[in-house]
Amino acid sequence: MYPLLVFLLLFVTWVAFSGKFGAFHLGLGALSALIVTVISQDLLFADRGKSLGERLGEGGRFVKYVFWLLWQVVLANVHVFKLAMTKAGEEEIAPRVVKFKTKLKSDFAKFVFANSITLTPGTITIQIKGDRYVVHAISAAVEKDLLTGEMEKRVAAVFEPEVIT
């Protein structure tokens, strides 16, 4: 079941990015997706305990999360713009390294969380060791937003609903 799902995900992605619908291109895409599936299907969906319904629910929640994240990126861009373009913002710039622990358990959820942090202007994930994160933040306001745990809760809501407390 999972190799078929991996093949379909790869093939649909290939078709979407190529935009070619001729028999030659679709055949080439199918062959490429098949080769990659055979080589690496065990890397995607390492946790095989979830049903297809659970995976689809996860996918739907992830799409919702991506829209929330895009809004956070917009807000962070405005904040960094303010820091760069105003005298008050210039005085607010105080780079710091923030260390905190996460409640996330799965490596994939930690990966999504770390990349979400890095995608948000004003923050960069420096290191992850077990459940400890080291993040660079551009200002105290960014540090405060990071430590509220809102992003972590939203990632947990997508991949680990049982973690949310």
mmCIF file of N, CA, C and O in Angstrom, residues 62-75 116 120 150-152 154-155:
data_model
loop_
_atom_site.group_PDB
_atom_site.id
_atom_site.type_symbol
_atom_site.label_atom_id
_atom_site.label_comp_id
_atom_site.label_asym_id
_atom_site.label_seq_id
_atom_site.Cartn_x
_atom_site.Cartn_y
_atom_site.Cartn_z
ATOM 1 N N PHE A 62 -2.267 19.695 7.499
ATOM 2 C CA PHE A 62 -1.020 20.320 7.072
ATOM 3 C C PHE A 62 -1.290 21.485 6.118
ATOM 4 O O PHE A 62 -0.643 22.533 6.206
ATOM 5 N N VAL A 63 -2.238 21.316 5.213
ATOM 6 C CA VAL A 63 -2.587 22.405 4.293
ATOM 7 C C VAL A 63 -3.074 23.614 5.087
ATOM 8 O O VAL A 63 -2.673 24.751 4.818
ATOM 9 N N LYS A 64 -3.911 23.383 6.093
ATOM 10 C CA LYS A 64 -4.388 24.460 6.962
ATOM 11 C C LYS A 64 -3.201 25.130 7.674
ATOM 12 O O LYS A 64 -3.127 26.355 7.776
ATOM 13 N N TYR A 65 -2.252 24.316 8.143
ATOM 14 C CA TYR A 65 -1.067 24.837 8.823
ATOM 15 C C TYR A 65 -0.228 25.701 7.878
ATOM 16 O O TYR A 65 0.277 26.759 8.273
ATOM 17 N N VAL A 66 -0.092 25.274 6.625
ATOM 18 C CA VAL A 66 0.713 26.028 5.665
ATOM 19 C C VAL A 66 0.135 27.425 5.469
ATOM 20 O O VAL A 66 0.884 28.414 5.409
ATOM 21 N N PHE A 67 -1.197 27.541 5.395
ATOM 22 C CA PHE A 67 -1.799 28.874 5.262
ATOM 23 C C PHE A 67 -1.533 29.726 6.501
ATOM 24 O O PHE A 67 -1.240 30.920 6.390
ATOM 25 N N TRP A 68 -1.622 29.120 7.681
ATOM 26 C CA TRP A 68 -1.302 29.847 8.907
ATOM 27 C C TRP A 68 0.164 30.293 8.888
ATOM 28 O O TRP A 68 0.484 31.438 9.230
ATOM 29 N N LEU A 69 1.057 29.393 8.484
ATOM 30 C CA LEU A 69 2.481 29.708 8.429
ATOM 31 C C LEU A 69 2.762 30.843 7.448
ATOM 32 O O LEU A 69 3.567 31.739 7.738
ATOM 33 N N LEU A 70 2.113 30.824 6.302
ATOM 34 C CA LEU A 70 2.304 31.906 5.326
ATOM 35 C C LEU A 70 1.905 33.250 5.929
ATOM 36 O O LEU A 70 2.584 34.259 5.702
ATOM 37 N N TRP A 71 0.838 33.279 6.704
ATOM 38 C CA TRP A 71 0.428 34.517 7.363
ATOM 39 C C TRP A 71 1.482 34.948 8.386
ATOM 40 O O TRP A 71 1.802 36.133 8.493
ATOM 41 N N GLN A 72 2.045 33.989 9.110
ATOM 42 C CA GLN A 72 3.096 34.312 10.081
ATOM 43 C C GLN A 72 4.334 34.858 9.385
ATOM 44 O O GLN A 72 5.010 35.757 9.904
ATOM 45 N N VAL A 73 4.639 34.349 8.203
ATOM 46 C CA VAL A 73 5.775 34.849 7.425
ATOM 47 C C VAL A 73 5.523 36.298 7.014
ATOM 48 O O VAL A 73 6.425 37.141 7.089
ATOM 49 N N VAL A 74 4.302 36.601 6.600
ATOM 50 C CA VAL A 74 3.958 37.981 6.248
ATOM 51 C C VAL A 74 4.136 38.891 7.462
ATOM 52 O O VAL A 74 4.759 39.964 7.374
ATOM 53 N N LEU A 75 3.588 38.492 8.606
ATOM 54 C CA LEU A 75 3.716 39.304 9.821
ATOM 55 C C LEU A 75 5.179 39.488 10.216
ATOM 56 O O LEU A 75 5.592 40.580 10.616
ATOM 57 N N SER A 116 9.887 25.493 9.777
ATOM 58 C CA SER A 116 8.923 26.586 9.921
ATOM 59 C C SER A 116 9.569 27.771 10.630
ATOM 60 O O SER A 116 9.345 28.929 10.258
ATOM 61 N N THR A 120 10.487 31.612 8.814
ATOM 62 C CA THR A 120 9.932 32.849 9.359
ATOM 63 C C THR A 120 11.060 33.871 9.520
ATOM 64 O O THR A 120 12.009 33.625 10.256
ATOM 65 N N GLU A 150 3.206 28.766 20.149
ATOM 66 C CA GLU A 150 2.063 28.679 19.224
ATOM 67 C C GLU A 150 2.400 27.835 17.996
ATOM 68 O O GLU A 150 1.613 26.987 17.582
ATOM 69 N N MET A 151 3.573 28.059 17.415
ATOM 70 C CA MET A 151 3.956 27.301 16.230
ATOM 71 C C MET A 151 4.111 25.824 16.569
ATOM 72 O O MET A 151 3.660 24.953 15.816
ATOM 73 N N GLU A 152 4.722 25.534 17.697
ATOM 74 C CA GLU A 152 4.897 24.143 18.123
ATOM 75 C C GLU A 152 3.537 23.474 18.309
ATOM 76 O O GLU A 152 3.335 22.328 17.879
ATOM 77 N N ARG A 154 0.756 24.210 16.839
ATOM 78 C CA ARG A 154 0.121 23.999 15.534
ATOM 79 C C ARG A 154 0.756 22.836 14.783
ATOM 80 O O ARG A 154 0.058 22.089 14.104
ATOM 81 N N VAL A 155 2.077 22.682 14.887
ATOM 82 C CA VAL A 155 2.732 21.519 14.269
ATOM 83 C C VAL A 155 2.247 20.244 14.955
ATOM 84 O O VAL A 155 1.943 19.250 14.292
#
